[in-house]
Coordinates of C-alpha atoms and ligand atoms in Angstrom, one line a residue:
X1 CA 38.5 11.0 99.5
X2 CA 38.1 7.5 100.2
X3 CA 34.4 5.7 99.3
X4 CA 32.7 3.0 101.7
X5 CA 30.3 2.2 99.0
X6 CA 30.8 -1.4 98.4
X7 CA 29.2 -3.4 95.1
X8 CA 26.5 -5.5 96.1
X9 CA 26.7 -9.2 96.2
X10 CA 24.4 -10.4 93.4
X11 CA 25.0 -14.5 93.3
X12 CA 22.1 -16.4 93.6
X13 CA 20.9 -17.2 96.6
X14 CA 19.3 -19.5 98.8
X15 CA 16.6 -18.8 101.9
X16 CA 19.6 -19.5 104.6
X17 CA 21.9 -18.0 102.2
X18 CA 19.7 -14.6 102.7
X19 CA 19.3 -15.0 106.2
X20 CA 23.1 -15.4 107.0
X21 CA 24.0 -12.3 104.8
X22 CA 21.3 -10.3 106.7
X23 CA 22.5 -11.3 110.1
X24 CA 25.9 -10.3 109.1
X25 CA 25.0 -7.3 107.9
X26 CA 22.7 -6.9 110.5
X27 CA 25.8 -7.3 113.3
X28 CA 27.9 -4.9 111.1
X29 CA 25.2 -2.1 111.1
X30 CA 24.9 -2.2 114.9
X31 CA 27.1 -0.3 117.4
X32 CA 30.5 -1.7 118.0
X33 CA 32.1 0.9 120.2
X34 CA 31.6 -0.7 123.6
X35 CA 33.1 2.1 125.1
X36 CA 31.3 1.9 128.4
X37 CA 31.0 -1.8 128.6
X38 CA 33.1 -3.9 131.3
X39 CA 35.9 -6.2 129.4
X40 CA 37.4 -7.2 132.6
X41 CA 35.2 -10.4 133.2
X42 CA 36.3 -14.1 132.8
X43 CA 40.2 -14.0 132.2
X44 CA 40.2 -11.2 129.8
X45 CA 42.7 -9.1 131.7
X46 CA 44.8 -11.7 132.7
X47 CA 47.6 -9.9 130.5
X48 CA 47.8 -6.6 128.6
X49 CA 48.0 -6.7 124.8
X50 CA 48.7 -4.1 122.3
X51 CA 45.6 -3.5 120.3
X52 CA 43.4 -6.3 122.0
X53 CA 39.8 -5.9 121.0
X54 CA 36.8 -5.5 123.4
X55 CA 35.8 -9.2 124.6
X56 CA 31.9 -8.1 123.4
X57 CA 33.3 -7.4 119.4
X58 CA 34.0 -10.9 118.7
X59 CA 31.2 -12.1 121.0
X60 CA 28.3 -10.2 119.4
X61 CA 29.8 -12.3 115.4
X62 CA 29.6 -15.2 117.5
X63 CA 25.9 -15.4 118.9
X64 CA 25.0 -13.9 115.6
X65 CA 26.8 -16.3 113.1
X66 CA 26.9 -19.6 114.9
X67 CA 25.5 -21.7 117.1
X68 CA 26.9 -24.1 120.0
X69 CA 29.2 -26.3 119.1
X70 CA 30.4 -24.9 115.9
X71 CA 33.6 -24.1 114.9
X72 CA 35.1 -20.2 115.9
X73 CA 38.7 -19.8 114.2
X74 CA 41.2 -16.6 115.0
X75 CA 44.2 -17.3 113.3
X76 CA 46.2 -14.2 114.4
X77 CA 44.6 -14.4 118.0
X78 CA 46.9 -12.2 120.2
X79 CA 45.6 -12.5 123.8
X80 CA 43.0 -14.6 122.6
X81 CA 39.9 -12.5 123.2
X82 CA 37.8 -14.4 120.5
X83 CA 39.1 -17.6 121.9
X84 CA 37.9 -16.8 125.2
X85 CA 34.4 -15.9 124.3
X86 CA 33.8 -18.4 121.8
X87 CA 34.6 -20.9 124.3
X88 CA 32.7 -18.9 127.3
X89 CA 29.5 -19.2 124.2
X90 CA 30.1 -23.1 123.8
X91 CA 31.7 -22.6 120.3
X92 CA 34.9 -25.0 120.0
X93 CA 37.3 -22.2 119.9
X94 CA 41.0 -22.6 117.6
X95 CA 43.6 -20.0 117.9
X96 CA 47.0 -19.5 116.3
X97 CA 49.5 -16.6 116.9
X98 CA 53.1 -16.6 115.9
X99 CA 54.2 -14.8 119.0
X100 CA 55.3 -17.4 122.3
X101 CA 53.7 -14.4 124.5
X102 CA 50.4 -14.7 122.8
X103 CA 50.2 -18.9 122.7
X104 CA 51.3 -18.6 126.1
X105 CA 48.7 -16.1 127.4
X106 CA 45.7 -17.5 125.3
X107 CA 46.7 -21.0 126.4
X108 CA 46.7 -19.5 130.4
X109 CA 43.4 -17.8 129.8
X110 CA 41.4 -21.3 129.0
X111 CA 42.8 -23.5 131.2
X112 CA 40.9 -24.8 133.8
X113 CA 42.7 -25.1 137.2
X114 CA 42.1 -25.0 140.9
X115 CA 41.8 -21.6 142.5
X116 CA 42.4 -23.3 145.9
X117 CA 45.8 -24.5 145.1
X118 CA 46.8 -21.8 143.2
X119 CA 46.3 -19.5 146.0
X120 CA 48.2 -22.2 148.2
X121 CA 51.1 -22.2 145.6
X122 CA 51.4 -18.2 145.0
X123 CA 51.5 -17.7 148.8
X124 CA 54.6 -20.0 149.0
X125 CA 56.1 -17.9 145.9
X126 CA 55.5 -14.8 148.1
X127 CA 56.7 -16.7 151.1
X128 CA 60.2 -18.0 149.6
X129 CA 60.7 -15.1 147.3
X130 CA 60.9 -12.9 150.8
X131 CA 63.2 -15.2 152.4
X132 CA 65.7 -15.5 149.6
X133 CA 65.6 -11.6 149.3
X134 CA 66.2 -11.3 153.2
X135 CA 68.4 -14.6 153.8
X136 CA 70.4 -15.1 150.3
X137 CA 71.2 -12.1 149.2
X138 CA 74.3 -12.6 147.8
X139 CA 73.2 -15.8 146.3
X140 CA 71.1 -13.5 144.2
X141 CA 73.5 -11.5 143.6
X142 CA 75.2 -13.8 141.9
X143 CA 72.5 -15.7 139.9
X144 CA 72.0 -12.2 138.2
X145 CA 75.4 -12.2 136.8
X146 CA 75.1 -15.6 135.5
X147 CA 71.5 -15.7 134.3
X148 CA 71.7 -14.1 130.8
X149 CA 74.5 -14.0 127.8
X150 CA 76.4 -10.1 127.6
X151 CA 73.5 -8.5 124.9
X152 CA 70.4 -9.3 127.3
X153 CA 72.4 -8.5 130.5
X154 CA 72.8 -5.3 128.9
X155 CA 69.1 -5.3 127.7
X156 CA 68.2 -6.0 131.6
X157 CA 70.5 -3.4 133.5
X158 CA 69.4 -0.7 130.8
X159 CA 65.7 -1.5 131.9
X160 CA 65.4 -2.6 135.3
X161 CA 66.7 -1.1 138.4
X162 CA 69.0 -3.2 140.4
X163 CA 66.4 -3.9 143.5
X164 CA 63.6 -4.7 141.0
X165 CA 66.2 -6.9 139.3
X166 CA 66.8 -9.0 142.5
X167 CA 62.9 -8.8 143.5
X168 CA 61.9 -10.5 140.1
X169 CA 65.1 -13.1 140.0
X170 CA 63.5 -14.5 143.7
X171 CA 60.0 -15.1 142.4
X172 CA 61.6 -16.0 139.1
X173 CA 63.1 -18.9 140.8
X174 CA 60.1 -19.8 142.7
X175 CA 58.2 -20.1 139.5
X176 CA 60.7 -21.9 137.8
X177 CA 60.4 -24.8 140.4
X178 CA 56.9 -25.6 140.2
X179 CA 56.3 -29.0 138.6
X180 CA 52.6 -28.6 137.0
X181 CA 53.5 -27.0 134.1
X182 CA 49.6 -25.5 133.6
X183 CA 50.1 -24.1 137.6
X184 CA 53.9 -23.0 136.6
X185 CA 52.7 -21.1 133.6
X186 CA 49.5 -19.5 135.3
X187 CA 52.3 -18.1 137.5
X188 CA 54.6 -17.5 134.7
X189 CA 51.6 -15.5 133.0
X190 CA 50.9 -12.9 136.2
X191 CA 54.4 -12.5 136.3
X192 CA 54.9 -11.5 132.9
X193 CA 51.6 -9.2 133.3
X194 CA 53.3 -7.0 135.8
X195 CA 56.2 -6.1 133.6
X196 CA 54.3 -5.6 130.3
X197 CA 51.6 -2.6 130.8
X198 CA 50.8 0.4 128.6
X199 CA 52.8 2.3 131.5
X200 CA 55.8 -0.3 131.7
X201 CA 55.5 -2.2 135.0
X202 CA 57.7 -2.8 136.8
X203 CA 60.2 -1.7 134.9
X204 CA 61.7 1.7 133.7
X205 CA 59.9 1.8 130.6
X206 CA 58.1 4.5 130.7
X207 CA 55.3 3.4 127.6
X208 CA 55.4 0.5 126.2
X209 CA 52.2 0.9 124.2
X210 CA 54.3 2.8 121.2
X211 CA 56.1 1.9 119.1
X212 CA 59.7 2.9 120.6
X213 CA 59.4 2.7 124.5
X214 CA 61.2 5.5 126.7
X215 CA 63.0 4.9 129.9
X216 CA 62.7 6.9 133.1
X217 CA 66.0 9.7 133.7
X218 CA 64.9 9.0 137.2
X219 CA 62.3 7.3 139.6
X220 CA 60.9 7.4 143.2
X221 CA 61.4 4.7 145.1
X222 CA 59.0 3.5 147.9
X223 CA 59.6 6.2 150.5
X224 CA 59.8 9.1 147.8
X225 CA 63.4 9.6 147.3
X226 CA 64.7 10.6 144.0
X227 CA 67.2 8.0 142.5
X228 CA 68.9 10.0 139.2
X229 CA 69.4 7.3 136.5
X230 CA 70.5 9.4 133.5
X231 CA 72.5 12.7 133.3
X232 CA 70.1 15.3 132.3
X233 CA 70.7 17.3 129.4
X234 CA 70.3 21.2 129.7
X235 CA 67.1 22.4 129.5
X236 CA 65.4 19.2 129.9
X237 CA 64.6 19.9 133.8
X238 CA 61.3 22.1 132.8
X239 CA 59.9 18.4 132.1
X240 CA 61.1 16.4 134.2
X241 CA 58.0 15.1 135.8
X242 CA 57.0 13.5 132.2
X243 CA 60.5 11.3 132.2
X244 CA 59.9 10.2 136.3
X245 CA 58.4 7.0 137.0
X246 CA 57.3 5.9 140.6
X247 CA 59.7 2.5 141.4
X248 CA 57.1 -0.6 142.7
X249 CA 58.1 -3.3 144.5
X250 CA 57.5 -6.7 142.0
X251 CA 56.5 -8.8 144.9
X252 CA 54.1 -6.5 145.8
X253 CA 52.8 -6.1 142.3
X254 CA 52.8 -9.7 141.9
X255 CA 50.9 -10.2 144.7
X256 CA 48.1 -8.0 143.6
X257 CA 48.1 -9.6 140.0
X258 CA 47.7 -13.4 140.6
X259 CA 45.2 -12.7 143.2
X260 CA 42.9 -10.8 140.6
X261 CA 43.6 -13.8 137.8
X262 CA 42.5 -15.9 140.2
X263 CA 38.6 -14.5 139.8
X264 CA 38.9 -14.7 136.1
X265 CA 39.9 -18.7 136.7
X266 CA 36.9 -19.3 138.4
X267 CA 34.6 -17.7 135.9
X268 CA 36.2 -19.7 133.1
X269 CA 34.7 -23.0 134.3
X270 CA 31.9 -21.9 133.0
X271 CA 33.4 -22.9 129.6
X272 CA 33.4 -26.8 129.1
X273 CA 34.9 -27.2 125.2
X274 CA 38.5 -26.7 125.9
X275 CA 39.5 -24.5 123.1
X276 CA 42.5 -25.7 120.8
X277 CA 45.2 -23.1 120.7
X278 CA 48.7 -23.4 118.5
X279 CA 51.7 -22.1 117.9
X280 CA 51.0 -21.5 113.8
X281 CA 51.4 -19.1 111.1
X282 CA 48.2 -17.6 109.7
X283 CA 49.4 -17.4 106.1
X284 CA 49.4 -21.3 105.9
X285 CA 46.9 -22.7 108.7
X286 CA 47.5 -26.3 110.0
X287 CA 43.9 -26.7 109.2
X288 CA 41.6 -28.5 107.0
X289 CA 39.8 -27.2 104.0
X290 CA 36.2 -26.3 104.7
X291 CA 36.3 -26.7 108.1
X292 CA 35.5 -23.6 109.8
X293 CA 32.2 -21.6 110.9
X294 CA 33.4 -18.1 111.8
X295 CA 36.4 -16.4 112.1
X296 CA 37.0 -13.5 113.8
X297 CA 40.7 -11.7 114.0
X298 CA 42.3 -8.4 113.7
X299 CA 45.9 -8.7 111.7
X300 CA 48.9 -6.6 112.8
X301 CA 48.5 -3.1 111.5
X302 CA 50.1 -2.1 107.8
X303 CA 54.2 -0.8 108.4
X304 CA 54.9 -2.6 111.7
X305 CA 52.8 0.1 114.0
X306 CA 52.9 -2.1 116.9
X307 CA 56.2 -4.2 117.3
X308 CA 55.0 -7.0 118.8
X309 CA 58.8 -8.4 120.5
X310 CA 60.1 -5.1 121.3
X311 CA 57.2 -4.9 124.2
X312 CA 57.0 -8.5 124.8
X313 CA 60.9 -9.0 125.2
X314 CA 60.5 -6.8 128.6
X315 CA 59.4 -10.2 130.5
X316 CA 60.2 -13.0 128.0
X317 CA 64.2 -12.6 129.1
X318 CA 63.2 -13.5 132.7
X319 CA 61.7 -16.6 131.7
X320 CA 65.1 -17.6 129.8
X321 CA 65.1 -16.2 126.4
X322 CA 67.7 -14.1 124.6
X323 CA 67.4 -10.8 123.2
X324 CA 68.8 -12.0 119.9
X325 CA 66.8 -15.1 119.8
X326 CA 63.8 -12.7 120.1
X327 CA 64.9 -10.6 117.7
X328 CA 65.2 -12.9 115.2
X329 CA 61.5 -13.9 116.0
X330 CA 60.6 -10.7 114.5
X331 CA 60.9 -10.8 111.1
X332 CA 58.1 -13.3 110.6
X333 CA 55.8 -11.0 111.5
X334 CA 53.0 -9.8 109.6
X335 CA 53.7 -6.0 108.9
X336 CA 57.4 -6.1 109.0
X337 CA 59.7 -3.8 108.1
X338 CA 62.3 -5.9 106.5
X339 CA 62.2 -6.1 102.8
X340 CA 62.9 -7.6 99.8
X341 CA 61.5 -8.0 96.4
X342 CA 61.2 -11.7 97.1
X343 CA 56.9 -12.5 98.0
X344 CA 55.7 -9.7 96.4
X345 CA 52.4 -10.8 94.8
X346 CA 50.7 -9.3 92.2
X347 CA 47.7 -6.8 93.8
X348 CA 44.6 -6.2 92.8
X349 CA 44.0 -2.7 90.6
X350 CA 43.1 -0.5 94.0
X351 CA 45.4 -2.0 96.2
X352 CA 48.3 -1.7 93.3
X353 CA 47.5 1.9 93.1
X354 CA 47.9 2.7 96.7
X355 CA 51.1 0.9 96.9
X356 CA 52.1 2.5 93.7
X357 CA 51.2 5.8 95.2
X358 CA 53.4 5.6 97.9
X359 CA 56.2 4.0 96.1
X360 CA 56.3 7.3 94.6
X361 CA 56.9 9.1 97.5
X362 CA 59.0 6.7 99.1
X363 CA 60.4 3.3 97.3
X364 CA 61.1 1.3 100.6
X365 CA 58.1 2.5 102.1
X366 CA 56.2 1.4 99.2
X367 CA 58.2 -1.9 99.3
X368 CA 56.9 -3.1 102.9
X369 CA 53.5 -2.0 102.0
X370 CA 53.3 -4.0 99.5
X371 CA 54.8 -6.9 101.5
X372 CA 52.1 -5.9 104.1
X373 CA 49.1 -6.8 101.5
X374 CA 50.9 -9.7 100.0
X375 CA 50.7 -11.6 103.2
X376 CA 47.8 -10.3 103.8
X377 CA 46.8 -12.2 100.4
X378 CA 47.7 -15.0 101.9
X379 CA 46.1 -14.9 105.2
X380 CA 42.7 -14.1 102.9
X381 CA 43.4 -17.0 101.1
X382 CA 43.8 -19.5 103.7
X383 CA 40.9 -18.1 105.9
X384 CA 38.8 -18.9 102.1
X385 CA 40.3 -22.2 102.1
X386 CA 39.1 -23.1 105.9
X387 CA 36.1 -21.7 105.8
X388 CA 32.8 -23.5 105.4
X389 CA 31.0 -22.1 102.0
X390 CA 28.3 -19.6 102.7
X391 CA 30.3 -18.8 106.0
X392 CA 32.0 -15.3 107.0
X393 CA 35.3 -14.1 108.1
X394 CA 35.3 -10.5 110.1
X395 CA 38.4 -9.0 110.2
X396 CA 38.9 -5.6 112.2
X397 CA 41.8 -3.6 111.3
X398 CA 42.9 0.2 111.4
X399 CA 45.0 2.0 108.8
X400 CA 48.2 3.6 109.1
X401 CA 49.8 6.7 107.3
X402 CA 53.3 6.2 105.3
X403 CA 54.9 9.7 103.8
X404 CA 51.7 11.2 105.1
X405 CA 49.8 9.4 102.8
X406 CA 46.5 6.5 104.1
X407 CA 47.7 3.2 103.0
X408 CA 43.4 2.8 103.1
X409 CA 43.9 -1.2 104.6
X410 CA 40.7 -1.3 105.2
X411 CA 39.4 -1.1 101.3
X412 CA 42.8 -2.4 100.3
X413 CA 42.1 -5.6 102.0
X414 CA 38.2 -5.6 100.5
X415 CA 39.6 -5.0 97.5
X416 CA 42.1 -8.1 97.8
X417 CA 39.3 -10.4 99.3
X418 CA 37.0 -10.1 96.6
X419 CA 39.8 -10.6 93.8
X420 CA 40.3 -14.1 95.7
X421 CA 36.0 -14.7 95.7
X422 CA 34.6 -13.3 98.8
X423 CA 32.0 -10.9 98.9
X424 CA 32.3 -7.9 100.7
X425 CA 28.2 -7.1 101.7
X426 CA 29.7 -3.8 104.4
X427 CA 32.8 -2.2 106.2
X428 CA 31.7 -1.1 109.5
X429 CA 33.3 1.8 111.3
X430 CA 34.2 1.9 114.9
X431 CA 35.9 4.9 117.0
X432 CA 39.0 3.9 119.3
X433 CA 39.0 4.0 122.9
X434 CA 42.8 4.6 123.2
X435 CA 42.6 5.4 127.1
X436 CA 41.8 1.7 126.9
X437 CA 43.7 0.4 124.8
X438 CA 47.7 0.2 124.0
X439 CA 47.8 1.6 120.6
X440 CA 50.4 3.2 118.4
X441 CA 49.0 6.5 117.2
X442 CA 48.6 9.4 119.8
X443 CA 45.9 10.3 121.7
X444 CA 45.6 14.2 120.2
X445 CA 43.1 14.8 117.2
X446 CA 42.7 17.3 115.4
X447 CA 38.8 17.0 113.8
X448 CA 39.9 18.7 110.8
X449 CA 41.5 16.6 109.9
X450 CA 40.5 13.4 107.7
X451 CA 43.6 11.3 107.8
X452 CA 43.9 11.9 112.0
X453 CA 40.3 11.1 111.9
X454 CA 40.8 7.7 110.1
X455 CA 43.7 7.0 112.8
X456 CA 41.2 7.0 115.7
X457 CA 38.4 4.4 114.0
X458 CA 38.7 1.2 113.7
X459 CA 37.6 -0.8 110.5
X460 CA 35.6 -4.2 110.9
X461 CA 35.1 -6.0 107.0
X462 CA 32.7 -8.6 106.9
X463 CA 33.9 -11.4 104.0
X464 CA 31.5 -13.9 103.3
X465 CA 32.3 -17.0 101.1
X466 CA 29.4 -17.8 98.4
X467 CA 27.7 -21.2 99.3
Ligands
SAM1 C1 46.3 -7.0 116.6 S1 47.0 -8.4 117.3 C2 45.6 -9.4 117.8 C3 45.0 -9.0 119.1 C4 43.8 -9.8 119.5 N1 42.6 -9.6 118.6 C5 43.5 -9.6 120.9 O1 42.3 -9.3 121.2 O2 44.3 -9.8 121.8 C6 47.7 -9.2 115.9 C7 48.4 -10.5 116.2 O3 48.8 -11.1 115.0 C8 50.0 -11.9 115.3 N2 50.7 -12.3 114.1 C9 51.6 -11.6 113.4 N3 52.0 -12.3 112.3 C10 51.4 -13.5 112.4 C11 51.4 -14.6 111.6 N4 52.2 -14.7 110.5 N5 50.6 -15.7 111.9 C12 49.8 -15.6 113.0 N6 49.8 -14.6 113.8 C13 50.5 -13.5 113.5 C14 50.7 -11.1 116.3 O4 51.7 -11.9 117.0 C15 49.6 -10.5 117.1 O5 49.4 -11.3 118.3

């Protein structure tokens, strides 16, 4: 049985000293579900994300901890939620990610730009896109064969049916020959959004919110026929309907898409510090020391849970990238799999013994744990380094299960904070929406169950450095 109970911070303090601790506990002890509340507004849903937090998490640190004008850092930012509102809150926003998706969607979601000619620009996409499909058909054709090297092609004809294939090579090529490059990747962006959902898109994928996404054994297309895509193994027919996916037309979809991101363009003028997002890794921050008033980020879960490329690859090979070039991407990951004894760093006593425990059971297992909380070491140590003294750091992760066993991230990572100086004042609990949200674990519980139970929360840590 796991203990919340956290030693007190006991350094001397001053009167703002006191106040900025209470407010942060004060934020923590409050309720951070937000199940019922609206995270549509502003460009929030520009793009799905795998475990992208509700826009009013990050937002409620934020008009707590700073004011306007001061400094909000995520350094593993995803979809940039806390970039969004921190610049929506007048806060000069910076974001890093390691993953091209996640620059590229943050980047799209603070951009000012003109609706009116973006609505003039996707029309002519739709316009052209139609005509090509219509009057070049065999111009298509051919670009398909060309576009990719032999492993993607594969990668694209295992996952996309053939018509969907020529519907997303014509707007493709429309978006590929705009000259703004904010406008093209705007476009680029909606795109992208209709191919990566929690139910797959456009494509035959039939999930791609876990970790190992399924393809359809056959779909409908528009009029309701029946196209079978994969022999069917005996005894398989009883459940069929959970391995059929309904075939949508990409031009349609895209249609619907850039028209809904163009509301969230509009509402974003309402932000006037343009926020300062980067392609950077968060275990060694292109940053200065002492520079930063809050940050808010949630880390990749422990054991690769969520494999960031294998979901994002679906669209990044229509806007020319390589499956192996992707793949390669991967290993710099926070919470890979790949291991070696190389950047193993010595643990704090708690987090040693959780690491040790599951070593036990399992040596690799306990291998990439322990790379797990070694970068995570790092990316504590650089978020000290940045931040302003007497300033906090939330970070809001989950815990994952290895052998059956709780790898306990959320007190493993206390633990490793306070061995580098922060203090650790509460751990707040919050319970998953996972309708909401694409996550890795499934969406059965069983409330007897502890370890299940811990699957479905969420844990938010609140580091503060001493002034
Ligand atoms: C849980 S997601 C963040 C989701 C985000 N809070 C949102 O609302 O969209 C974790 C992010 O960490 C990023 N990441 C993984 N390793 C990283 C590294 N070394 N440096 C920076 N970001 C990294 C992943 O690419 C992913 O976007």
């Amino acid at each position: 049985m796991y203990q919340l109970s956290l030693p007190l911070d006991t350094t001397e303090k001053t009167d703002g000293a006191i106040d900025y601790q209470a407010r942060l506990v004060a934020a923590l002890s409050s309720d951070l579900d937000f199940h019922q509340d609206d995270s549509s507004y502003a460009s929030h849903n520009f793009h799905s994300f795998p475990a992208k937090f509700p826009p009013q998490l990050p937002r409620r640190f934020i008009e707590a901890l700073t004011e306007v004008g001061d400094i909000v850092l995520d350094p593993m930012m995803g979809s940039g939620t806390t970039v969004v509102e921190a610049a929506l809150l007048q806060r000069h926003a910076i974001g890093l990610d390691i993953d091209p998706l996640a620059t590229h969607i943050a980047r799209t979601k603070v951009t000012h730009l003109d609706t009116a000619r973006l609505l003039d620009v996707g029309n002519g996409i739709l316009r052209n896109a139609s005509e090509a499909l219509a009057q070049r058909h065999t111009e298509l054709a051919a670009a398909l064969e060309a576009r990719w090297d032999t492993k993607t092609k594969e990668f694209v004809d295992y996952w996309f049916a053939r018509q969907t294939q020529l519907e997303l090579l014509a707007l493709a090529q429309q978006i590929e020959a705009i000259q703004e490059p904010d406008v093209r990747k705007f476009f680029e962006l909606a795109f992208s959004a209709i191919i990566i959902t929690k139910s797959g898109g456009v494509s035959l994928a039939l999930d791609l919110a876990h970790t190992r996404p399924h393809r359809a054994k056959r779909v409908t297309d528009e009029v309701g026929n029946i196209i079978i895509l994969d022999q069917l193994s005996r005894g398989s027919s009883r459940n069929l309907s959970f391995l059929t996916k309904s075939l949508r037309s990409p031009l349609v979809e895209f249609s619907k898409r850039f028209r809904q991101n163009l509301q969230g363009v509009s509402q974003m003028a309402l932000a006037t510090r343009t926020p300062l997002i980067a392609f950077g890794d968060a275990q060694c921050m292109p940053l200065r020391d002492g520079t930063v008033d809050l940050i808010v980020t949630s880390p990749p879960y422990a054991a690769n849970a969520i494999d960031y490329m294998r979901a994002h690859k679906f669209s990044m090979v229509w806007l020319h990238r390589s499956v192996t070039e992707l793949g390669e991407k991967r290993k710099d990951y926070i919470g890979g799999e790949s291991v070696s004894n190389s950047g193993l760093l010595p643990l704090p006593e708690y987090s040693a013994e959780i690491v040790a425990a599951i070593s036990r059971q399992d040596r690799r297992k306990g291998l990439v744990l322990h790379r797990y909380y070694s970068e995570m070491t790092l990316v504590l140590a650089e978020m000290w380094r940045v931040l302003k003294p007497g300033r906090a750091a939330i970070v809001v992760v989950g815990s994952s299960t290895m052998r059956g066993q709780d790898t306990m991230t959320d007190l493993c990572l206390a633990d490793i904070g306070r061995s580098l100086g922060f203090a650790v004042p509460r751990i707040a609990v919050r319970n998953l929406d996972r309708n909401r949200r694409m996550m890795p674990a499934g969406a059965k519980l069983d409330p007897g169950s502890q370890i299940q139970k811990r699957m479905h929360e969420e844990y938010i840590i609140g580091f503060l450095k001493p002034s």
